[in-house]
Coordinates of C-alpha atoms in Angstrom, one line a residue:
X270 CA -0.1 -0.5 -0.1
X271 CA 1.1 3.3 -1.0
X272 CA 2.7 5.9 2.0
X273 CA -1.3 7.6 2.8
X274 CA -0.7 12.1 2.0
X275 CA -2.7 14.3 4.9
X276 CA -5.5 13.9 3.6
X277 CA -7.2 16.8 1.8
X278 CA -11.2 15.7 1.3
X279 CA -11.6 15.6 5.8
X280 CA -13.6 18.1 6.7
X281 CA -11.0 20.2 9.4
X282 CA -13.5 22.1 11.4
X283 CA -13.4 23.1 14.8
X284 CA -9.8 22.1 15.6
X285 CA -8.4 23.5 18.7
X286 CA -5.2 23.7 19.8
X287 CA -5.1 22.7 23.4
X288 CA -4.1 19.8 25.6
X289 CA -7.0 18.5 26.8
X290 CA -7.4 17.1 22.8
X291 CA -4.2 15.5 22.9
X292 CA -4.4 11.6 23.4
X293 CA -1.5 11.9 26.0
X294 CA -3.0 14.6 28.5
X295 CA -6.6 13.0 29.0
X296 CA -7.3 12.4 32.6
X297 CA -8.8 8.9 33.3
X298 CA -11.6 7.9 35.1
X299 CA -10.1 5.0 35.6
X300 CA -6.9 6.3 38.4
X301 CA -9.7 6.8 40.7
X302 CA -11.2 3.0 40.9
X303 CA -8.5 1.9 43.2
X304 CA -9.1 4.7 45.4
X305 CA -13.3 3.9 45.5
X306 CA -12.9 0.2 46.0
X307 CA -14.1 -1.3 49.7
X308 CA -10.8 -2.7 51.4
X309 CA -13.3 -5.6 52.2
X310 CA -14.8 -6.1 48.9
X311 CA -12.2 -5.0 47.1
X312 CA -15.2 -3.4 44.4
X313 CA -16.3 -0.2 44.2
X314 CA -18.1 0.8 47.0
X315 CA -22.0 -0.2 47.9
X316 CA -23.7 2.1 50.3
X317 CA -20.4 3.5 51.4
X318 CA -19.9 4.1 55.4
X319 CA -17.3 5.5 57.2
X320 CA -15.9 4.7 60.4
X321 CA -14.9 6.6 63.8
X322 CA -11.5 6.7 62.3
X323 CA -11.9 8.1 59.0
X324 CA -12.0 4.7 56.8
X325 CA -14.2 4.1 54.3
X326 CA -16.5 0.6 53.6
X327 CA -19.3 -1.2 52.0
X328 CA -22.0 -1.2 54.4
X329 CA -22.9 -4.6 53.8
X330 CA -19.2 -5.6 54.2
X331 CA -18.9 -3.8 57.4
X332 CA -21.9 -5.3 58.5
X333 CA -20.9 -8.4 57.8
X334 CA -17.2 -8.3 59.8
X335 CA -18.9 -7.4 63.0
X336 CA -21.1 -9.8 63.1
X337 CA -19.5 -12.2 62.8
X338 CA -17.0 -10.9 65.7
X339 CA -16.8 -10.4 69.3
X340 CA -15.1 -6.6 68.8
X341 CA -15.9 -3.7 66.4
X342 CA -12.7 -2.9 64.8
X343 CA -11.8 -0.8 61.8
X344 CA -10.7 -3.2 59.9
X345 CA -8.1 -1.1 58.0
X346 CA -6.1 0.4 60.7
X347 CA -7.6 -2.2 63.6
X348 CA -8.2 0.5 65.7
X349 CA -10.9 -1.0 68.5
X350 CA -14.5 0.6 69.3
X351 CA -16.2 0.4 72.7
X352 CA -19.8 0.6 71.1
X353 CA -20.8 -0.4 67.9
X354 CA -21.1 2.5 66.1
X355 CA -24.2 3.8 64.3
X356 CA -23.2 3.8 60.7
X357 CA -24.7 6.1 58.0
X358 CA -24.8 6.5 54.6
X359 CA -21.3 8.5 53.3
X360 CA -23.8 10.5 51.4
X361 CA -20.5 12.9 49.8
X362 CA -19.0 9.7 48.6
X363 CA -22.1 7.9 47.6
X364 CA -22.3 11.1 45.4
X365 CA -18.7 10.9 43.9
X366 CA -19.3 7.0 43.2
X367 CA -22.1 7.5 41.2
X368 CA -20.4 10.1 39.5
X369 CA -17.8 8.1 38.9
X370 CA -19.8 4.8 37.6
X371 CA -21.5 7.1 35.3
X372 CA -18.6 8.1 34.0
X373 CA -17.1 4.6 33.3
X374 CA -20.4 3.4 31.9
X375 CA -20.0 6.1 29.0
X376 CA -18.5 4.3 26.1
X377 CA -16.7 6.2 23.3
X378 CA -17.8 5.6 20.1
X379 CA -16.0 3.1 17.9
X380 CA -14.0 3.9 15.2
X381 CA -13.8 1.9 12.2
X382 CA -10.9 1.5 9.6
X383 CA -11.1 3.9 6.6
X384 CA -9.7 1.6 4.1
X385 CA -11.8 -1.4 4.9
X386 CA -14.0 -1.0 1.7
X387 CA -17.2 -3.8 2.0
X388 CA -17.5 -5.0 6.0
X389 CA -15.4 -1.8 7.5
X390 CA -13.2 -3.6 10.9
X391 CA -13.0 -2.2 14.1
X392 CA -9.6 0.3 14.4
X393 CA -6.7 -0.7 16.1
X394 CA -4.9 2.9 15.1
X395 CA -5.0 6.2 13.7
X396 CA -2.4 7.7 11.9
X397 CA -1.7 11.6 12.8
X398 CA 0.5 12.3 9.6
X399 CA -2.1 10.4 7.7
X400 CA -5.5 10.9 9.7
X401 CA -6.8 8.0 8.9
X402 CA -7.4 5.1 11.3
X403 CA -6.8 1.5 10.1
X404 CA -7.0 -2.2 11.3
X405 CA -4.4 -4.9 12.4
X406 CA -4.6 -5.6 8.3
X407 CA -4.4 -2.6 7.2
X408 CA -1.9 -1.2 9.2
X409 CA 0.7 -3.6 8.5
X410 CA 2.5 -0.7 6.4
X411 CA 2.9 1.5 8.8
X412 CA 4.9 -1.2 10.9
X413 CA 7.0 -2.7 8.0
X414 CA 7.7 0.5 5.2
X415 CA 10.4 2.6 6.6
X416 CA 8.4 6.3 6.0
X417 CA 6.1 4.9 7.6
X418 CA 6.9 4.1 10.6
X419 CA 8.1 7.5 11.7
X420 CA 4.9 8.6 10.9
X421 CA 2.3 9.7 14.4
X422 CA 0.3 6.9 15.7
X423 CA -1.7 6.7 18.5
X424 CA -5.1 5.4 19.8
X425 CA -8.0 5.2 17.6
X426 CA -9.8 8.4 17.6
X427 CA -12.8 9.5 15.0
X428 CA -11.6 13.7 15.7
X429 CA -8.0 13.4 13.7
X430 CA -8.4 17.2 13.0
X431 CA -8.4 17.9 16.1
X432 CA -4.9 16.6 16.6
X433 CA -3.7 18.3 13.7
X434 CA -2.0 22.1 13.1
X435 CA -4.6 24.3 11.2
X436 CA -1.8 26.2 9.6
X437 CA 1.0 23.8 9.0
X438 CA -1.4 20.5 8.3
X439 CA 1.6 18.6 10.3
X440 CA 0.7 16.8 13.9
X441 CA 0.2 18.6 16.9
X442 CA 3.8 16.8 18.6
X443 CA 5.5 19.6 21.2
X444 CA 3.9 22.0 23.8
X445 CA 5.1 25.4 24.2
X446 CA 5.1 25.7 28.8
X447 CA 5.5 30.1 27.5
X448 CA 2.7 30.2 25.8
X449 CA 0.8 27.4 26.7
X450 CA -0.6 25.3 23.6
X451 CA 0.7 22.5 21.3
X452 CA 2.6 23.3 18.0
X453 CA 3.9 21.7 15.3
X454 CA 7.2 21.7 13.9
X455 CA 6.9 24.2 11.8
X456 CA 5.1 26.6 14.4
X457 CA 8.4 25.7 17.0
X458 CA 10.9 26.9 14.5
X459 CA 8.5 30.2 13.2
X460 CA 6.8 31.2 16.3
X461 CA 8.5 29.6 19.0
X462 CA 11.9 29.4 18.9
X463 CA 13.2 30.6 21.6
X464 CA 10.2 29.4 23.8
X465 CA 10.5 26.4 26.3
X466 CA 8.9 23.6 24.4
X467 CA 8.7 19.9 25.5
X468 CA 7.0 16.6 23.7
X469 CA 3.2 16.1 24.5
X470 CA 4.5 13.3 26.3
X471 CA 6.9 15.1 28.7
X472 CA 4.1 17.8 29.4
X473 CA 1.4 15.3 29.9
X474 CA 3.2 12.8 32.1
X475 CA 4.2 15.7 34.5
X476 CA 0.5 17.0 33.6
X477 CA -0.7 13.5 35.1
X478 CA 1.7 13.9 38.1
X479 CA 0.0 17.0 39.3
X480 CA -3.2 15.7 38.6
X481 CA -2.6 12.7 40.7
X482 CA -1.3 15.3 43.3
X483 CA -4.7 17.4 43.0
X484 CA -6.9 14.1 43.5
X485 CA -4.6 13.3 46.3
X486 CA -5.5 17.2 47.7
X487 CA -8.7 15.9 46.9
X488 CA -9.8 13.1 48.4
X489 CA -7.6 14.4 51.8
X490 CA -10.3 17.7 51.9
X491 CA -13.0 15.0 51.4
X492 CA -11.3 12.7 54.7
X493 CA -11.0 16.1 56.2
X494 CA -14.7 16.9 55.7
X495 CA -15.9 13.5 56.3
X496 CA -13.8 13.9 59.8
X497 CA -15.5 17.2 60.7
X498 CA -19.1 16.0 60.4
X499 CA -18.0 13.3 62.5
X500 CA -17.0 15.8 65.3
X501 CA -19.9 17.6 65.0
X502 CA -21.9 14.9 64.8
X503 CA -20.2 13.5 68.2
X504 CA -20.4 16.9 69.3
X505 CA -24.2 17.6 69.5
X506 CA -24.7 13.9 70.6
X507 CA -22.4 15.1 73.6
X508 CA -24.4 18.5 74.3
X509 CA -28.3 16.3 73.3
X510 CA -27.2 14.0 76.0
X511 CA -25.1 16.7 78.4
X512 CA -29.2 18.3 78.1
X513 CA -31.3 15.5 78.3
X514 CA -30.0 14.6 81.9
X515 CA -30.2 18.3 83.0
X516 CA -34.0 18.5 81.6
X517 CA -34.6 15.3 83.9
X518 CA -32.7 16.6 87.0
X519 CA -34.8 19.7 86.5
X520 CA -37.8 17.3 85.7
X521 CA -37.5 15.3 89.1
X522 CA -37.0 19.0 91.2
X523 CA -40.4 20.4 89.3
X524 CA -42.1 17.5 90.2
X525 CA -41.3 17.1 93.8
X526 CA -41.9 20.6 94.3
X527 CA -45.4 20.4 92.7
X528 CA -46.4 17.2 94.6
X529 CA -45.2 19.3 97.9
X530 CA -47.3 22.0 97.1
X531 CA -50.7 20.4 96.2
X532 CA -50.0 18.4 99.5
X533 CA -49.8 21.8 101.7
X534 CA -52.7 23.0 99.5
X535 CA -54.9 20.1 100.1
X536 CA -54.6 19.9 103.9
X537 CA -55.0 23.9 103.7
X538 CA -58.5 23.2 101.8
X539 CA -59.9 20.8 104.3
X540 CA -58.7 22.6 107.3
X541 CA -60.9 25.9 105.9
X542 CA -63.7 23.4 105.3
X543 CA -63.5 22.5 109.4
X544 CA -63.0 26.1 109.9
X545 CA -66.0 27.1 108.3
X546 CA -68.3 23.8 110.4
X547 CA -67.1 25.3 113.5
X548 CA -68.1 29.0 112.6
X549 CA -71.5 27.7 112.3
X550 CA -71.8 25.4 115.4
X551 CA -70.5 29.2 117.2
X552 CA -72.8 30.7 115.5
X553 CA -75.7 28.6 116.4
X554 CA -74.3 28.1 120.4
X555 CA -74.2 31.9 120.3
X556 CA -78.1 31.9 120.7
X557 CA -78.9 28.8 122.1
X558 CA -80.8 28.6 125.8
X559 CA -79.2 25.6 126.5
X560 CA -77.0 26.2 129.5
X561 CA -75.8 23.3 130.1
X562 CA -75.1 22.2 127.0
X563 CA -73.0 24.9 126.0
X564 CA -70.6 24.8 128.8
X565 CA -70.1 20.7 128.0
X566 CA -69.3 21.8 124.8
X567 CA -67.4 25.2 125.0
X568 CA -64.0 23.6 125.4
X569 CA -64.5 21.5 122.8
X570 CA -65.2 24.2 120.3
X571 CA -63.1 26.8 121.5
X572 CA -59.9 24.6 121.6
X573 CA -57.7 24.7 118.4
X574 CA -58.5 20.8 116.7
X575 CA -55.7 21.0 114.4
X576 CA -52.1 21.9 116.2
X577 CA -50.4 22.6 112.6
X578 CA -48.1 25.2 113.1
X579 CA -48.3 27.1 109.8
X580 CA -46.3 30.1 110.1
X581 CA -43.2 26.6 110.7
X582 CA -44.8 25.3 107.3
X583 CA -43.9 28.6 105.5
X584 CA -41.3 28.5 107.1
X585 CA -40.4 24.9 105.6
X586 CA -41.4 26.3 102.6
X587 CA -39.1 29.1 101.8
X588 CA -36.6 27.0 103.7
X589 CA -37.8 24.1 100.6
X590 CA -37.1 27.4 97.8
X591 CA -34.2 28.0 99.7
X592 CA -33.2 24.0 98.9
X593 CA -34.1 24.6 95.5
X594 CA -32.5 27.0 94.8
X595 CA -29.6 26.0 95.9
X596 CA -30.1 22.6 94.0
X597 CA -30.5 25.0 90.8
X598 CA -27.0 26.4 91.9
X599 CA -25.6 23.4 91.9
X600 CA -26.9 22.6 88.6
X601 CA -25.7 25.6 87.1
X602 CA -22.1 24.5 89.0
X603 CA -22.8 21.5 86.9
X604 CA -23.7 22.8 83.9
X605 CA -20.6 25.1 83.8
X606 CA -18.5 21.9 84.7
X607 CA -20.0 20.3 82.1
X608 CA -19.6 23.0 79.0
X609 CA -15.3 23.3 81.1
X610 CA -14.8 19.9 80.5
X611 CA -16.2 20.5 76.1
X612 CA -14.6 23.3 75.9
X613 CA -11.2 21.7 77.5
X614 CA -11.0 18.6 75.0
X615 CA -12.2 21.3 72.6
X616 CA -9.0 23.1 73.2
X617 CA -7.0 19.8 73.8
X618 CA -8.0 19.2 69.8
X619 CA -7.0 22.3 69.1
X620 CA -3.5 22.5 70.3
X621 CA -2.7 20.1 68.0
X622 CA -2.5 22.4 65.3
X623 CA 0.3 24.9 67.3
X624 CA 2.4 26.8 65.6
X625 CA 5.5 28.2 66.2
X626 CA 5.0 32.2 65.9
X627 CA 7.6 34.6 65.9
X628 CA 7.4 38.1 66.0
X629 CA 8.1 40.2 62.2
X630 CA 10.3 43.2 63.2
X631 CA 9.4 45.2 59.6
X632 CA 6.0 45.2 60.8
X633 CA 6.2 46.2 63.5
X634 CA 5.6 50.2 64.7
X635 CA 8.3 52.2 65.7
X636 CA 6.8 52.6 69.5
X637 CA 7.1 48.7 70.1
X638 CA 9.9 47.3 71.5
X639 CA 10.6 43.1 70.6
X640 CA 12.8 40.9 72.3
X641 CA 15.8 39.7 70.9
X642 CA 13.7 36.0 70.5
X643 CA 10.8 37.7 68.7
X644 CA 8.2 36.5 71.1
X645 CA 7.2 39.6 73.4
X646 CA 6.3 42.9 72.5
X647 CA 5.6 46.3 75.0
X648 CA 5.0 49.6 74.1
X649 CA 7.9 52.5 74.5
X650 CA 7.6 56.0 75.4
X651 CA 10.1 56.7 72.4
X652 CA 9.9 56.6 68.9
X653 CA 12.7 54.7 67.4
X654 CA 14.0 55.8 64.2
X655 CA 13.5 53.0 62.2
X656 CA 13.0 52.9 58.5
X657 CA 9.2 53.0 56.3
X658 CA 9.0 50.3 55.1
X659 CA 5.4 49.6 52.8
X660 CA 5.2 46.2 55.4
X661 CA 5.2 48.4 58.5
X662 CA 2.1 50.0 60.4
X663 CA 2.4 53.3 61.4
X664 CA -0.3 54.8 63.2
X665 CA -1.9 51.9 65.0
X666 CA 0.3 50.4 67.6
X667 CA 0.4 46.3 65.7
X668 CA 3.0 44.1 64.8
X669 CA 2.2 40.7 63.0
X670 CA 3.7 37.4 62.8
X671 CA 6.4 36.4 60.6
X672 CA 5.4 33.4 58.9
X673 CA 1.4 33.4 57.1
X674 CA -0.9 30.7 56.7
X675 CA -3.1 30.0 53.5
X676 CA -4.8 26.3 54.1
X677 CA -5.3 24.1 57.1
X678 CA -5.3 24.9 60.8
X679 CA -3.2 26.5 63.2
X680 CA -2.9 27.8 67.0
X681 CA -1.4 29.9 69.2
X682 CA -1.0 31.3 72.9
X683 CA -0.7 34.4 74.2
X684 CA 0.2 35.7 77.6
X685 CA -1.5 39.1 78.8
X686 CA -1.4 38.9 82.3
X687 CA -0.6 42.2 83.8
X688 CA -2.2 44.2 81.3
X689 CA -5.3 46.8 80.7
X690 CA -5.7 46.7 77.2
X691 CA -4.7 44.5 74.7
X692 CA -5.2 43.5 71.3
X693 CA -5.1 40.3 69.6
X694 CA -5.9 38.2 66.7
X695 CA -4.9 37.8 62.9
X696 CA -5.2 39.7 59.1
X697 CA -5.2 39.0 55.8
X698 CA -1.4 40.0 54.7
X699 CA -3.0 42.7 52.2
X700 CA -4.3 45.2 54.9
X701 CA -3.8 48.7 55.4
X702 CA -1.0 49.1 57.5
X703 CA -0.7 53.2 56.9
X704 CA -2.9 55.9 58.5
X705 CA -6.2 55.2 60.3
X706 CA -6.9 51.3 61.0
X707 CA -10.4 50.0 61.4
X708 CA -10.4 46.6 63.4
X709 CA -13.1 44.6 60.8
X710 CA -13.9 41.7 59.6
X711 CA -14.4 43.3 56.2
X712 CA -11.3 45.4 57.2
X713 CA -8.7 41.9 56.8
X714 CA -8.9 41.6 60.8
X715 CA -10.9 39.9 62.9
X716 CA -9.3 40.3 66.1
X717 CA -10.7 40.5 70.4
X718 CA -9.5 43.6 72.2
X719 CA -9.2 44.9 75.9
X720 CA -10.1 47.8 77.0
X721 CA -10.1 49.8 80.4
X722 CA -9.0 46.7 82.1
X723 CA -12.5 44.4 82.1
X724 CA -14.1 45.6 78.5
X725 CA -13.9 43.1 75.9
X726 CA -15.0 43.2 73.0
X727 CA -14.8 41.4 69.6
X728 CA -14.5 43.4 67.1
X729 CA -17.1 42.0 64.2
X730 CA -19.6 43.6 61.8
X731 CA -21.1 45.0 64.1
X732 CA -18.9 45.0 67.5
X733 CA -19.7 42.6 69.9
X734 CA -19.5 43.3 73.8
X735 CA -18.4 40.0 76.0
X736 CA -19.3 39.2 79.2
X737 CA -16.8 37.2 80.7
X738 CA -16.7 35.1 84.4
X739 CA -12.8 36.1 85.0
X740 CA -10.0 38.2 83.1
X741 CA -7.7 35.7 81.0
X742 CA -4.2 35.8 81.8
X743 CA -3.4 33.6 78.8
X744 CA -5.6 33.5 75.7
X745 CA -5.2 30.5 72.5
X746 CA -6.3 31.4 69.3
X747 CA -7.4 29.2 66.7
X748 CA -7.5 29.2 63.0
X749 CA -9.7 26.9 60.6
X750 CA -9.0 28.4 57.2
X751 CA -10.8 25.9 55.3
X752 CA -13.7 26.4 57.7
X753 CA -12.9 30.0 57.4
X754 CA -13.1 29.9 61.7
X755 CA -11.1 31.9 64.3
X756 CA -11.6 31.8 67.5
X757 CA -10.4 32.8 71.2
X758 CA -10.3 31.1 74.1
X759 CA -9.0 31.8 77.7
X760 CA -6.9 28.8 78.4
X761 CA -6.4 28.4 81.7
X762 CA -9.8 28.3 83.0
X763 CA -10.2 26.2 79.5
X764 CA -13.6 28.4 78.3
X765 CA -14.8 30.4 75.1
X766 CA -14.1 33.8 74.4
X767 CA -15.5 34.2 71.0
X768 CA -15.8 32.9 67.1
X769 CA -15.7 34.2 64.2
X770 CA -17.4 31.5 62.1
X771 CA -18.7 31.5 58.1
X772 CA -15.5 33.8 57.1
X773 CA -14.0 34.1 53.9
X774 CA -10.2 33.7 53.7
X775 CA -9.0 34.2 50.1
X776 CA -5.0 34.7 51.1
X777 CA -2.5 34.4 53.5
X778 CA -3.4 35.4 57.5
X779 CA -0.9 36.8 59.7
X780 CA -0.7 36.5 63.8
X781 CA -1.6 40.6 64.6
X782 CA -0.5 41.5 68.2
X783 CA -0.9 45.4 70.1
X784 CA -0.2 45.5 74.0
X785 CA -1.4 49.5 73.1
X786 CA 0.2 52.5 75.3
X787 CA 1.8 51.9 78.7
X788 CA -0.3 54.6 79.5
X789 CA 2.1 55.7 82.2
X790 CA 3.4 52.5 83.2
X791 CA 0.2 51.0 83.9
X792 CA 0.2 48.7 80.7
X793 CA 3.9 48.3 80.4
X794 CA 3.7 44.4 80.9
X795 CA 4.4 42.8 77.6
X796 CA 2.4 40.8 75.2
X797 CA 4.0 37.5 75.2
X798 CA 4.1 34.8 72.8
X799 CA 4.6 31.2 75.3
X800 CA 4.8 27.9 74.6
X801 CA 1.8 25.8 74.5
X802 CA 1.5 23.5 77.7
X803 CA -0.7 20.7 76.3
X804 CA -4.1 20.4 78.4
X805 CA -4.9 17.5 80.1

């Protein structure tokens, strides 16, 4: 068979010089298969469920596994659970699987051999030079003839025109990284001579690596969100159980009080009836002429028949109310203890994300004095002569941390002991550092402040005045970038101060500090970034 020339009879339309049309760059949905397989049945998940340790299995597979075992443990990591978890369908993962199955079931149209005349056979390869597809028989010359062996073969494709340069009718074999486009050999010489060009195969491999990394990151994001859902559900269950217990205690107290009240009312009503009867008898007796009878019954009518001391009962009722009040106070203390335990557990979890924060002297206001190790900052009365860098605050007495964070979670603690005023929080990188500064999320600041020794505020939109039981000596700051969360805690008392929620972060966040003015020495104590002592 003679060598075929680039076809001129085929319609060359909708030609797009883009990587997505190059066969070597097409991402395969099948690469997800292994990640979506149950490790028990080794098949794609059916009704996927997630264990408390974060691993996924088919619901039926996991239930069978646990039904045949005396303990409930994760078949993957072997973590054992005290109680058999209540398995719920992982809807996010199920939707991903449904999408995967749909994509997997979509078959590409069958490509037929262009040379077969009567009964066309299925094509085995397509030639980019010839722009034709060949069955096994008609492909043979491309594997034997020297000239044809140099042609570019690929998997069968019905849209071969998409793989040909529109200007020069040559195969798109190179990729220009400067212009991010596929080019032919002539384009490379004419228009991309000094550009960074590589073979499509090489670029494809790098893009595949990027895709795999992106896929891995996405899977981790899925797992993180699944774990977050579990944490929220667990917290909700704990809170529900806690409040149920409190309501039961209050209901018992209420029932006991109501029973006592009802008994006293019934007794009083009975005595009122008896007293009315005696009063009637006395009224009748006061008009009798039977003097002997009057003398005989006088003593019994005039002497009290009930020795119940109602002032004393009233005192006892008061004592009962005092007992109830004490019980309610005890209940309040129990609530406070429970909340402290809950916050302590939260704080312990957050502390695992502790980061090493160091103050950035290039951002510090000239009146601020930083320690040599970059862990302390206080206000000095004398303004230092420092270069006016773009990143330096020139009006607000602030300083930022050296390192910014654009993903994940981070946590740090600051000692505020002995201070009457301070500002703590985080700020985005692009904040205005010159002139007047407005502390608000809309301006890129998420902060809590102390003023006048005991006035605490969260600089939200609008500002929120905070009522704290005790004055914090050390404040913990926690940020979850993806969740849009900034939280503040009193570390020593394991109590929550304030949280900014549902925020949208789009750039790096930096820790922000202000010791405020020294106020003639009244507020001269420094802010100190302290090592995290993990809560017990």
